[in-house]
Coordinates of C-alpha atoms and ligand atoms in Angstrom, one line a residue:
Chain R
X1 CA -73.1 -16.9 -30.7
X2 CA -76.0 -14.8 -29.9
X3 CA -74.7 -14.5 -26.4
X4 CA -71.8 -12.4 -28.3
X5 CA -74.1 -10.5 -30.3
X6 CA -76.1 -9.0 -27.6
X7 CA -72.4 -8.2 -25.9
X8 CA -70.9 -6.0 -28.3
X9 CA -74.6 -4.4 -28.9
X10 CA -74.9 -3.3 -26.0
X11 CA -71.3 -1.5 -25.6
X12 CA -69.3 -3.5 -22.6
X13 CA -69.5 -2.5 -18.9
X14 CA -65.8 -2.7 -17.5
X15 CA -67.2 -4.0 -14.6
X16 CA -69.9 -6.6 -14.1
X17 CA -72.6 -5.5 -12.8
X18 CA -72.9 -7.1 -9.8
X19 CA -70.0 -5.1 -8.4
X20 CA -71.6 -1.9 -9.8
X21 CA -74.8 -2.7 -7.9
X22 CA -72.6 -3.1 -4.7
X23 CA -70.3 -0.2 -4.7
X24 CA -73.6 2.2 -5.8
X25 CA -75.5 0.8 -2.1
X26 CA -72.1 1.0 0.1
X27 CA -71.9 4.9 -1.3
X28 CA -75.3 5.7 -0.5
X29 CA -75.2 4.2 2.8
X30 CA -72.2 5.9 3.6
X31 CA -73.9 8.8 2.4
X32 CA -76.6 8.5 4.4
X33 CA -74.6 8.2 7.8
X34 CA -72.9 11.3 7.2
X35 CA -75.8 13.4 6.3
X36 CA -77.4 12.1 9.6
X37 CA -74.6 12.7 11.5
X38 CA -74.1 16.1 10.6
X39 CA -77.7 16.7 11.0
X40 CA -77.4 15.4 14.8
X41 CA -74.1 17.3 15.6
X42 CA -76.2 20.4 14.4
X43 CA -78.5 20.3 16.8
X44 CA -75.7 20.0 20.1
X45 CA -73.5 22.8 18.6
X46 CA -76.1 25.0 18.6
X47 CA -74.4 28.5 20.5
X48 CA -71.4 26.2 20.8
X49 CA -69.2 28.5 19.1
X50 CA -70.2 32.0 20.5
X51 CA -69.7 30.4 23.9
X52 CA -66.4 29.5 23.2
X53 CA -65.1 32.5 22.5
X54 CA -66.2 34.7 25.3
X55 CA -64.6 31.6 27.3
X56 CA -61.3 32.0 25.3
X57 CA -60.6 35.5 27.0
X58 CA -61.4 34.0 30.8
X59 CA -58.6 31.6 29.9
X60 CA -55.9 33.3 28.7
X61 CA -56.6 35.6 31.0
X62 CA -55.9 33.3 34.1
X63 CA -52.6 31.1 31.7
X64 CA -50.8 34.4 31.3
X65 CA -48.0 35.1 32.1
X66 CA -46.6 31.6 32.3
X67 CA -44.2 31.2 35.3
X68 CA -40.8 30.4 34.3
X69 CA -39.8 30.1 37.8
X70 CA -40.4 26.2 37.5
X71 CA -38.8 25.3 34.5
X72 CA -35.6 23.6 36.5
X73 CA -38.0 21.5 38.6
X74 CA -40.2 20.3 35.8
X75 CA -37.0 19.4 33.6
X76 CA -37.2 16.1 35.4
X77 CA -40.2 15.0 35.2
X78 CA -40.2 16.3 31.3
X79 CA -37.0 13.8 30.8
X80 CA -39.4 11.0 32.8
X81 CA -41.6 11.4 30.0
X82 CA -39.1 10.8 27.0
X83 CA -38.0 7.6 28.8
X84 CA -40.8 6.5 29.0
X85 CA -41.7 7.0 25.5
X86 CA -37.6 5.7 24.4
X87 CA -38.3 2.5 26.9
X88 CA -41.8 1.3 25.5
X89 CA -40.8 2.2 21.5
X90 CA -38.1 0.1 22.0
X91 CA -39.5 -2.9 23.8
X92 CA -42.7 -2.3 20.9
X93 CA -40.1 -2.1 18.3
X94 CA -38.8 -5.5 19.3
X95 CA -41.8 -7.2 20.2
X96 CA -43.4 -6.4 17.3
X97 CA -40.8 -8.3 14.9
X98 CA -42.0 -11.8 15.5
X99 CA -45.9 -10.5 15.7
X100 CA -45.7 -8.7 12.7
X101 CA -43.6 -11.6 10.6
X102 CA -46.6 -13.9 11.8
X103 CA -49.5 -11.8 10.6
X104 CA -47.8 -10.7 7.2
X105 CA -50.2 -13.7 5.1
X106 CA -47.4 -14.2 2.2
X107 CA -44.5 -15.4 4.6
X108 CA -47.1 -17.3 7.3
X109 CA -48.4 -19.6 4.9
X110 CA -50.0 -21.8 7.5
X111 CA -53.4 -19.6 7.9
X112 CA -54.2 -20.7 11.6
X113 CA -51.2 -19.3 12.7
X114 CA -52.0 -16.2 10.6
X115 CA -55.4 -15.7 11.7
X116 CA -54.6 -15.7 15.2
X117 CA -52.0 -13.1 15.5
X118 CA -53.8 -11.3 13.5
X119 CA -56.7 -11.4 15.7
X120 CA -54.9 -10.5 18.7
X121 CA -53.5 -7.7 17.1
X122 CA -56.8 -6.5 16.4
X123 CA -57.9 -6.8 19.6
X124 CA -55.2 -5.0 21.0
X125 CA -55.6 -1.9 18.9
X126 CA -59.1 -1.8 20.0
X127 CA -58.5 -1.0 23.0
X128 CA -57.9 2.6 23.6
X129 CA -54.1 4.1 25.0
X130 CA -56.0 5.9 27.8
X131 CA -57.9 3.0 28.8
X132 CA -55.0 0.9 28.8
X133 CA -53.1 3.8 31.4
X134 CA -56.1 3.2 33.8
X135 CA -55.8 -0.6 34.1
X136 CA -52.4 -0.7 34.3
X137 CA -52.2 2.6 36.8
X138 CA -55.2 0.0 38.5
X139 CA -52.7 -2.5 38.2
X140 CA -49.5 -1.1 40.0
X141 CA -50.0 1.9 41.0
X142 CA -49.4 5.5 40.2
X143 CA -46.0 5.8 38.3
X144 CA -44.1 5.5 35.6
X145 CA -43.8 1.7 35.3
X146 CA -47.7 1.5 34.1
X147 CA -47.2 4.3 31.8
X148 CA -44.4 2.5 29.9
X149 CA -46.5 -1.0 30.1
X150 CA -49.9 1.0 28.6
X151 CA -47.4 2.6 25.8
X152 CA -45.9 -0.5 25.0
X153 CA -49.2 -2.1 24.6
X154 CA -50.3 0.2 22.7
X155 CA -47.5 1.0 19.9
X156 CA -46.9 -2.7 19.7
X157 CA -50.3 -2.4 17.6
X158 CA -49.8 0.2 15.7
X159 CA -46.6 -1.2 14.8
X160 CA -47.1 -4.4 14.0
X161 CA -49.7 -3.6 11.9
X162 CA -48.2 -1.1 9.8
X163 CA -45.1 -3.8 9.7
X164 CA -47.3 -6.5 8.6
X165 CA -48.3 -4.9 5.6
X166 CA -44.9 -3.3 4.9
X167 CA -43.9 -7.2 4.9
X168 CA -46.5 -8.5 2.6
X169 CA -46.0 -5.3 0.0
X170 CA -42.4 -6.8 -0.5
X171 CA -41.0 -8.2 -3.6
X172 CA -41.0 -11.8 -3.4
X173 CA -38.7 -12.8 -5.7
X174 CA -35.8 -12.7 -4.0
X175 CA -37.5 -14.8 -1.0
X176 CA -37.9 -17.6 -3.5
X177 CA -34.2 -17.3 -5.1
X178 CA -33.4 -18.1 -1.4
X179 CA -35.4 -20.7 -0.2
X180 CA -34.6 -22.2 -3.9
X181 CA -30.7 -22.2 -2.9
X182 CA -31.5 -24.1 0.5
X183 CA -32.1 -21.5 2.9
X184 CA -33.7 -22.2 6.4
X185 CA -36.9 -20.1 7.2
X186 CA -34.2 -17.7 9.2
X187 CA -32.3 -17.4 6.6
X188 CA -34.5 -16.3 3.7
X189 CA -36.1 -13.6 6.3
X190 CA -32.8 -12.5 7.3
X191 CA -31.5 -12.5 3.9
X192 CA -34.2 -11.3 1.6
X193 CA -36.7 -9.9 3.8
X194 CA -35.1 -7.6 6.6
X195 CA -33.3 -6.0 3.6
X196 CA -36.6 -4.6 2.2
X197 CA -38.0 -3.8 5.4
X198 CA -35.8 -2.0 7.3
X199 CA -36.0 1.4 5.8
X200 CA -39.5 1.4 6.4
X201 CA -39.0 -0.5 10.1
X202 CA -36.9 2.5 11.2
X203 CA -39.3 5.3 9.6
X204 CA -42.5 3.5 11.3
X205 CA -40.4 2.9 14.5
X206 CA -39.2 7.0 14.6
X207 CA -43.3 7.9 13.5
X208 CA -44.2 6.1 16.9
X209 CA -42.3 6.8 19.2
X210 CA -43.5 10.4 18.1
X211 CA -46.9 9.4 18.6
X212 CA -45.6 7.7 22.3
X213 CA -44.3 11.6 23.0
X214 CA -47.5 12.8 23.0
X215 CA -49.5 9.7 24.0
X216 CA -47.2 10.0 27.4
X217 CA -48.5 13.3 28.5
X218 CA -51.9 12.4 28.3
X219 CA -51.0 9.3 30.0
X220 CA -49.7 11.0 32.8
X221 CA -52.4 12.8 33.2
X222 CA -54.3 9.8 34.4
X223 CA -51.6 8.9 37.2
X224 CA -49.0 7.0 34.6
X225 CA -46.2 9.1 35.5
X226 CA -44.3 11.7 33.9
X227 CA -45.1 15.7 32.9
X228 CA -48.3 14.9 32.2
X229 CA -48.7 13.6 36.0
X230 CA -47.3 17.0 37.2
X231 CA -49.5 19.2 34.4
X232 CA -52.9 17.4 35.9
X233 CA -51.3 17.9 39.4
X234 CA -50.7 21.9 38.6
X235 CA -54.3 22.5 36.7
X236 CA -55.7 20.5 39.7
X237 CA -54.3 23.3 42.0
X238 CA -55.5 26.3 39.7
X239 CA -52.1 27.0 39.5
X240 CA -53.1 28.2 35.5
X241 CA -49.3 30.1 35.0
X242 CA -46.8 27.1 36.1
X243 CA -49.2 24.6 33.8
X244 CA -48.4 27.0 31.2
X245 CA -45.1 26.7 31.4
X246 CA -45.8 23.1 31.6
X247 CA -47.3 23.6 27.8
X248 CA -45.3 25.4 26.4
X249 CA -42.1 22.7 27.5
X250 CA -44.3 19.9 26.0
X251 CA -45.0 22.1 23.1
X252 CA -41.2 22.5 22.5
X253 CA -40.2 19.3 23.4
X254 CA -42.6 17.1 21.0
X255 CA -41.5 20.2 18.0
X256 CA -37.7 19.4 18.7
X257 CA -38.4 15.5 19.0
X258 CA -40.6 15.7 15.5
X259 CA -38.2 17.9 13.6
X260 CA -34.6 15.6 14.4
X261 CA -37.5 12.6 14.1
X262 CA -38.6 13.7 10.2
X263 CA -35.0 14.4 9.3
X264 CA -33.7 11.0 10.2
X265 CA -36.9 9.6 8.2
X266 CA -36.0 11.7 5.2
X267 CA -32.8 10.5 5.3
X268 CA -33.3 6.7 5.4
X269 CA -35.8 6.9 2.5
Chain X
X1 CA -29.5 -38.2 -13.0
X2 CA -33.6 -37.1 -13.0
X3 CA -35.8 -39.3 -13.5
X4 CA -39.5 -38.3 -13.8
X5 CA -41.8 -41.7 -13.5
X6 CA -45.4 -40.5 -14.6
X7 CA -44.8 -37.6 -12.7
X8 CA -48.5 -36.0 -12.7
X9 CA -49.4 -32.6 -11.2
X10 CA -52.8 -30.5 -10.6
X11 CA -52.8 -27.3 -9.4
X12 CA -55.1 -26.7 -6.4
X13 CA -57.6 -24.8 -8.6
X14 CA -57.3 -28.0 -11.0
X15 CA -55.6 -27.0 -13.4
X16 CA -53.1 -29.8 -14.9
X17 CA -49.7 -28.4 -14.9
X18 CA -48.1 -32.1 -15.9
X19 CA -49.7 -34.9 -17.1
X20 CA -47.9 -38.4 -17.2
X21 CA -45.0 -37.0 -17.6
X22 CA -41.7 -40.0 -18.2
X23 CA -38.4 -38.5 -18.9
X24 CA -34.7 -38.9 -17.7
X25 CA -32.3 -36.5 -17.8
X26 CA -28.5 -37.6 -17.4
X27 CA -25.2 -36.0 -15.7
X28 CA -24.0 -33.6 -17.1
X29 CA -27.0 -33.0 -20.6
X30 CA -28.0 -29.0 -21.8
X31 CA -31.2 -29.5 -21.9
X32 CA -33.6 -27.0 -23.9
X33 CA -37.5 -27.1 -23.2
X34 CA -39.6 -25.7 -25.1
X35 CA -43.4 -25.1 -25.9
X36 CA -45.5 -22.1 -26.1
X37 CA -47.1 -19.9 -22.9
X38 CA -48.4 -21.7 -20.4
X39 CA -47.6 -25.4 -22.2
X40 CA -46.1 -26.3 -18.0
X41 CA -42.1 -25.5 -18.9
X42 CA -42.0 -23.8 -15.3
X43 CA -43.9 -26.3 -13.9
X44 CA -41.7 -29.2 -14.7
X45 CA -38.5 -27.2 -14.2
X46 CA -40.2 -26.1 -10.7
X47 CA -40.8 -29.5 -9.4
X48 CA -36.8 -30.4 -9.8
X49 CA -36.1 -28.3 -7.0
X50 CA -39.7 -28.2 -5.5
X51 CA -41.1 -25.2 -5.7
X52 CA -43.9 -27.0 -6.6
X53 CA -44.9 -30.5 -6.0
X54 CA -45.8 -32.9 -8.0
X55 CA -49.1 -34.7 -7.3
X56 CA -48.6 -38.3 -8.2
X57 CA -45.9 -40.5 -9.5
X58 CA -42.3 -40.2 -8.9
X59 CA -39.5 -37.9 -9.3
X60 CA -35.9 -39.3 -8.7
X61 CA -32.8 -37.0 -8.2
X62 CA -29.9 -39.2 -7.8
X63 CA -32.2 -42.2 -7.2
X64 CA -34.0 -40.8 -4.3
X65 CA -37.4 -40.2 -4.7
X66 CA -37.7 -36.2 -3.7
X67 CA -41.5 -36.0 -3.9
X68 CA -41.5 -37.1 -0.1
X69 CA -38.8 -34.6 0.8
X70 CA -39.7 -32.1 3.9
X71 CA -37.1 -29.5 5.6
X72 CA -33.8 -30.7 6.1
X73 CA -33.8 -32.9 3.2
X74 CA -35.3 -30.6 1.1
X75 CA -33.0 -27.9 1.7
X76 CA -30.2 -30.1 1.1
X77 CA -32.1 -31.7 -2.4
X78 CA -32.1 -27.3 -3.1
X79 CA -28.5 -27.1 -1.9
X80 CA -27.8 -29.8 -4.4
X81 CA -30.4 -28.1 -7.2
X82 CA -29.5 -24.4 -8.3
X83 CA -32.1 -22.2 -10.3
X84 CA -31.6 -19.2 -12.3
X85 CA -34.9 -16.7 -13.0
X86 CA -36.0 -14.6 -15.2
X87 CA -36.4 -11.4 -12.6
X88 CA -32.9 -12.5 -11.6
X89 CA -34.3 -12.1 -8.0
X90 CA -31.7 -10.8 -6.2
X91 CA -32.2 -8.7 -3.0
X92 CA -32.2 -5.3 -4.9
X93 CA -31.0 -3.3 -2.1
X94 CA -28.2 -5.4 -0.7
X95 CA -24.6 -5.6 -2.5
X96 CA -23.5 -7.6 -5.2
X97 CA -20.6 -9.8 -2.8
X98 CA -23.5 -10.4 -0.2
X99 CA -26.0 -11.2 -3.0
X100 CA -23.4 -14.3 -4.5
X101 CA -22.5 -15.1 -0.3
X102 CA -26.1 -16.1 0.0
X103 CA -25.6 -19.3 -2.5
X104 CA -23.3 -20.6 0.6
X105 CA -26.8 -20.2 2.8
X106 CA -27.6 -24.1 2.5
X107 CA -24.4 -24.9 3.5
X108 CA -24.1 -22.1 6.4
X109 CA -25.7 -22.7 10.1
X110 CA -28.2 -20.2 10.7
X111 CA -26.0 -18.3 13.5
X112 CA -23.4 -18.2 11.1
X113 CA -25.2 -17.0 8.4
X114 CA -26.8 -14.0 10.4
X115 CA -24.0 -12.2 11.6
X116 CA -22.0 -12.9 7.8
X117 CA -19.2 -15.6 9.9
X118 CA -18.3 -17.2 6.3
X119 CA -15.2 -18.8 6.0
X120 CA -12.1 -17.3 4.0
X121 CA -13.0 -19.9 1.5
X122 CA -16.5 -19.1 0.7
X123 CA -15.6 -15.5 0.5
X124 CA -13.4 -16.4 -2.1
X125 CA -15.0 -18.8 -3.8
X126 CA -18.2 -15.8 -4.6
X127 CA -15.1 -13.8 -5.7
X128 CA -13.8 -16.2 -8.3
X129 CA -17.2 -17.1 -9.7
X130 CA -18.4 -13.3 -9.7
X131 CA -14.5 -13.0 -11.8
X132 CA -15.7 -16.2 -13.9
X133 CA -18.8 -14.1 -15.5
X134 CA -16.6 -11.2 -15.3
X135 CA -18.4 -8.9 -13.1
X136 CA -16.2 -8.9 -9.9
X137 CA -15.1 -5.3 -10.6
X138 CA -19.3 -4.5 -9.4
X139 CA -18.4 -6.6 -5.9
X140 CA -19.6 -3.5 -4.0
X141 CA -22.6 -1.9 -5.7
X142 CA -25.9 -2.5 -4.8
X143 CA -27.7 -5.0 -7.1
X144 CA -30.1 -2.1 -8.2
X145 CA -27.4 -0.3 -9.8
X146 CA -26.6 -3.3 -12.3
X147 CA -28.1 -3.7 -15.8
X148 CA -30.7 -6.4 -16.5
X149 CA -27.6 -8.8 -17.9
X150 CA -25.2 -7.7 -15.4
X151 CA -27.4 -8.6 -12.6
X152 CA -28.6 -12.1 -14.6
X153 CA -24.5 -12.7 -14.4
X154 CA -24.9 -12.2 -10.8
X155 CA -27.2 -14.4 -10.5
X156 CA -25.1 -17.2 -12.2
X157 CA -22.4 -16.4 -9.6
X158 CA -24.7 -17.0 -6.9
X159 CA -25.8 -20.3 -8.2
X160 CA -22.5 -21.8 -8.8
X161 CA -21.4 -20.3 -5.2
X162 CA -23.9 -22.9 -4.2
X163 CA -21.5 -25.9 -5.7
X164 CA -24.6 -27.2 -7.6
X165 CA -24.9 -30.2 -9.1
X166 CA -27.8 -29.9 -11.6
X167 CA -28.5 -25.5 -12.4
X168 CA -32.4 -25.0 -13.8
X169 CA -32.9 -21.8 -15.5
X170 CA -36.7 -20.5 -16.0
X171 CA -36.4 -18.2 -19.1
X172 CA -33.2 -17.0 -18.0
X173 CA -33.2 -14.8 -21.0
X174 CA -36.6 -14.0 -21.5
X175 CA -36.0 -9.9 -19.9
X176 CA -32.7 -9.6 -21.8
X177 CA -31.9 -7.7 -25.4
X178 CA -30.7 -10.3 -27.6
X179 CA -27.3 -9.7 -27.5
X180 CA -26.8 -9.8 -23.9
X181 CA -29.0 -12.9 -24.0
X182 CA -26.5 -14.8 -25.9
X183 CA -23.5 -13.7 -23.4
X184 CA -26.0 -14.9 -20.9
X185 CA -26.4 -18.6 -23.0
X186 CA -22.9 -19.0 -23.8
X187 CA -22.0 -18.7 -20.1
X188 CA -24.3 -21.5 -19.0
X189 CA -23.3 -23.2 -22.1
X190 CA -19.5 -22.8 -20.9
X191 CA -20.4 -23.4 -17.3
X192 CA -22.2 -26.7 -18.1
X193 CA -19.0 -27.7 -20.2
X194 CA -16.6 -27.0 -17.7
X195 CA -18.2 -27.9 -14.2
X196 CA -19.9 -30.9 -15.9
X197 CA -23.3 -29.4 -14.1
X198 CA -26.0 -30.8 -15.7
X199 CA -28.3 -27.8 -16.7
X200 CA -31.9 -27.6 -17.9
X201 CA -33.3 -24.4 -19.3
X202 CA -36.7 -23.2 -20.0
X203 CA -36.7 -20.9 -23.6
X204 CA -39.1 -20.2 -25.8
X205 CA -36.5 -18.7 -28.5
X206 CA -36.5 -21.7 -30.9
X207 CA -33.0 -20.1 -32.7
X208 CA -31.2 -20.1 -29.3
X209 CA -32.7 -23.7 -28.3
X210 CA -31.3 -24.7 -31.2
X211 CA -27.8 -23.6 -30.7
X212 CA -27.0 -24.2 -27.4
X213 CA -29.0 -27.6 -26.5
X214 CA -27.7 -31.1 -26.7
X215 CA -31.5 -32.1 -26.5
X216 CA -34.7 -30.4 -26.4
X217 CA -37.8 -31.7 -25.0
X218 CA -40.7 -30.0 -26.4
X219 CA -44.1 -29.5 -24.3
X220 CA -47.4 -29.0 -24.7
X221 CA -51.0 -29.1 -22.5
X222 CA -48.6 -30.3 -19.7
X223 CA -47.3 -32.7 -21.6
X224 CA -43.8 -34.1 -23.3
X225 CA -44.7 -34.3 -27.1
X226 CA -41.3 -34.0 -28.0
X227 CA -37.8 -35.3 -27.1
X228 CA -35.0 -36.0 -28.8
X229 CA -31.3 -34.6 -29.9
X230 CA -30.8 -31.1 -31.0
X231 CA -29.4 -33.3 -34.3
X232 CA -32.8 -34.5 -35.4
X233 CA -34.9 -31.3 -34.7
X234 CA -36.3 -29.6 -37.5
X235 CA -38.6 -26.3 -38.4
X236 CA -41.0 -29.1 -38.6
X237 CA -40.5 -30.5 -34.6
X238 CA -41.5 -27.1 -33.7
X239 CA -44.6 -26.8 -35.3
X240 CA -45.4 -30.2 -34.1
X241 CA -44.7 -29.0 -30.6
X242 CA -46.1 -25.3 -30.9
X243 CA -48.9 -26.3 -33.1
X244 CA -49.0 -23.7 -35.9
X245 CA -46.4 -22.4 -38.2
X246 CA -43.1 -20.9 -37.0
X247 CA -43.1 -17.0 -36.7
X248 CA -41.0 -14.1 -36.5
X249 CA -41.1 -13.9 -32.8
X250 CA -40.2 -17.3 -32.1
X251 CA -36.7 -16.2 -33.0
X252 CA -34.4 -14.1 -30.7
X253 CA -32.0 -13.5 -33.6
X254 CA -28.6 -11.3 -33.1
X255 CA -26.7 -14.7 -33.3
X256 CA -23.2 -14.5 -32.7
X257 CA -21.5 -15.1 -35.4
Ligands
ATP1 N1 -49.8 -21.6 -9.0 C1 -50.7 -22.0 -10.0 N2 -51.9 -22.3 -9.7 C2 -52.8 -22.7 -10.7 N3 -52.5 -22.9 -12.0 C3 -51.2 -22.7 -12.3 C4 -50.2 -22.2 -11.4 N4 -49.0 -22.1 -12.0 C5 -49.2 -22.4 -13.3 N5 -50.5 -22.8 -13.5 C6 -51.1 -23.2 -14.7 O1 -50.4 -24.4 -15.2 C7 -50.2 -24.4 -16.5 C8 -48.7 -24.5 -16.8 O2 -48.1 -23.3 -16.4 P1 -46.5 -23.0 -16.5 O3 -46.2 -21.8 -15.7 O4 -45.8 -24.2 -16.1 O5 -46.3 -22.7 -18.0 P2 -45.1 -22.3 -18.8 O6 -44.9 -23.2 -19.9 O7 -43.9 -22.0 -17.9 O8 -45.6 -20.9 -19.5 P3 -44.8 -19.5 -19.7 O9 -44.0 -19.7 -21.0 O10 -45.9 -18.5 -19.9 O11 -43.9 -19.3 -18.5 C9 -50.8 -23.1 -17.1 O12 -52.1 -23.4 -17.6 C10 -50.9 -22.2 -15.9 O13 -52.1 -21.4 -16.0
MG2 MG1 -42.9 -20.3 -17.2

């Protein structure tokens, strides 16, 4: 009774006020990081700027005029590249079907099984795209089979990640309608589930394999094959005009690839 | 038949969905329950088919204890056991034909199933049940693109696709406008009649329980407080089972006349 009282007296929090309490430290801690990190950039960047642009003159300078004598024997090796991107999207894009089924926590109802996909999807995506080029460039040598293995690796988890929770945003009702009328575990995904998804399977497919695009160059750049091989082979020479040509292909290519890429996504949702 | 033998359930949070709960439901009944919010209508309708299980004592669908059921037996107790919603639940962005097809799933291999192999004969029986609640003329739109009662209707084709032997509905009419609810009655009503399917329905309407039962069980707390012939219910047997004093919006009204 009293314990009523003294509620409506003192006008009612909407939240209790242990959560208030946490959410007030986790902003001023937060806050705190970022004003000492700005503080310590500060310091480095000091003349950063003005130096930069007395460098940007020195470099144009030397890229100009690009030399469009090349173009025809870096159309190969620019192809190389979107295979390899095409290849490891769609060995991701496939892989990542069962990984991303088993880490979506409303279909794998048996949490071991959960946490440990989950986990090794975690893992995987700590692990940085370049870092994975080395290894595998380590592994088998300069080319582009290691350069589709570190892409693969990589947009498997991006992929599945972004699946996983595609999966467990669904609407479950229609699971339950068919697992009530006797449906398998197949079925009900096949059924119920893959009808939901796909829209959003495609979109995140087309998204990375955009991302693989311009993950390749860099890639190749370490020895993974493909333009980006051929652009660190060029700057290596000094040869500034032909890598500009080099840029200004990629620059098109990745444009072309995004624009036909976002029409198809607009299109599916 | 169903038999419930001091069926018993607790939820894992312990909460008592069903408590000693003795009733037996025979071939071929309409069977109304009843009781107010949260009184354990869904879960006693949910263990039938089991969605949920049942904690202790036993449940018997055609003399077979189910409460030990796992995988193939269970999906062939579910084959056997069709349910109607209240969200309908179909797959909003598939078609209407592949919608009802998916009733035959129990009965289809996996294979099968996956690359749409049914048989001339399943194909037409989803046509002649989507004709029966007269919707067959929506065979190609996407579920989304139906009404709420349209897609409810849909819904019934899918279940009886399923060649059911008992149907459970869970407030099939609970997201309807009350005339639409009362097509949506009188086809279960005439399916029941027809198919002999034994059917048991969850409503908290107490007009409509009252007009298209053969019995009502009333329930409250998680338990059976009432159960009887729709001849010897009363105004009185629902307060008994509610608890307080009829109101307005115990009623569905928009009877048809
Ligand atoms: N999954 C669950 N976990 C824990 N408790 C639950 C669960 N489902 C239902 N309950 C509880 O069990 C009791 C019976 O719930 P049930 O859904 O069967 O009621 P109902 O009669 O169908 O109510 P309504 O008319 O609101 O649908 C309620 O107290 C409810 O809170
Ligand atoms: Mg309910």
């Amino acid at each position: 009774m009293t314990n009523k009282n003294s509620l409506t007296q003192k006008s009612m929090s909407l939240y209790p006020a242990k959560t208030k309490m946490q959410v007030t430290i986790i902003f001023f801690v937060v806050l705190g990081i970022y004003i000492f990190s700005m503080y310590k950039t500060q310091e480095q960047m000091v003349g950063g700027f003005s130096g930069a642009l007395g460098n940007m003159y020195v470099v144009i300078e030397k890229f100009f005029p690009p030399n469009f004598a090349i173009l025809s024997a870096i159309w190969n090796s620019m192809l190389e590249t979107i295979k390899m991107a095409i290849i490891a999207t769609s060995i991701a894009g496939i892989l990542t079907v069962p990984l991303a089924v088993l880490s979506a926590q409303n279909i794998t109802t048996f949490k071991p099984l959960y946490y440990l996909t989950r986990t090794l999807l975690n893992l995987l995506r700590t692990i940085p795209d370049l870092v994975l080029a080395v290894i595998f460039v380590g592994l088998f040598g300069v080319g582009i089979f290691p350069g589709i293995l570190a892409l693969t690796v990589f947009s498997l988890g991006i992929l599945a990640k972004l699946i996983s929770e595609t999966i467990e945003s669904v609407d479950m009702n229609p699971l339950e309608a068919m697992r009530a009328s006797g449906g398998n575990v197949f079925q009900v995904i096949w059924y119920s589930l893959v009808p939901q998804v796909a829209p959003q399977f495609t979109s995140l497919v087309l998204y990375v394999f955009e991302i693989n695009i311009r993950a390749s160059v860099v890639l190749g750049m370490v020895g993974a094959g493909g333009i980006g091989l051929v652009l660190n082979q060029q700057l290596k020479f000094y040869n500034y005009p032909n890598a500009m040509t080099i840029i200004i292909v990629i620059f098109a290519t990745v444009l072309i690839i995004e624009f036909i890429s976002n029409k198809l996504r607009e299109a599916l949702l | 038949m169903i038999e419930f033998k001091n069926v018993g359930l607790v939820y894992p949070n312990g909460t008592e969905g069903l408590k000693n709960i003795n009733v037996k439901i025979n071939d071929g009944e309409f069977v109304v329950i009843v009781g107010l919010s949260g009184a354990g209508k869904s879960t006693f309708i949910r263990s039938i088919n089991r969605l949920v299980t049942p904690t202790s004592g036993s449940l018997l669908v055609d003399s077979e204890d189910i409460l030990t059921y796992k995988g193939k037996n269970l999906r062939k107790l579910r084959t056997k056991v069709g349910m109607i919603f209240q969200n309908y639940n179909l797959v909003k962005r598939t078609n209407v034909f592949k919608n009802v097809l998916a009733g035959r799933l129990g009965h289809t291999g996996t294979l099968r199933s996956i690359f749409n192999l049914y048989s001339k004969e399943d194909k037409a029986l989803a046509y002649g049940n989507l004709n029966r609640v007269n919707i067959a003329e929506k065979l190609y739109n996407r579920a989304d693109e139906l009404s709420g009662g349209q897609q409810q209707r849909v819904s019934i084709a899918r279940v009886l696709t399923q060649k059911p032997k008992y149907i459970l509905a869970d407030e099939p009419v609970a997201s309807l406008d009350p005339p639409t609810s009362h097509q949506v009655m009188t086809y279960l009503r005439k399916i029941n009649k027809e198919d002999n399917i034994t059917t048991i329905v969850n409503l908290h309407f107490i007009d409509m329980a009252m007009e298209y039962a053969d019995r009502i069980i009333g329930m409250r707390a998680g338990e059976v407080v009432f159960d009887g012939p729709v001849s010897e219910v009363t105004e009185k047997t629902f307060e008994e089972i509610y608890g307080r004093s009829i109101r307005e919006d115990d009623l569905r009204g928009g009877a048809q006349e």
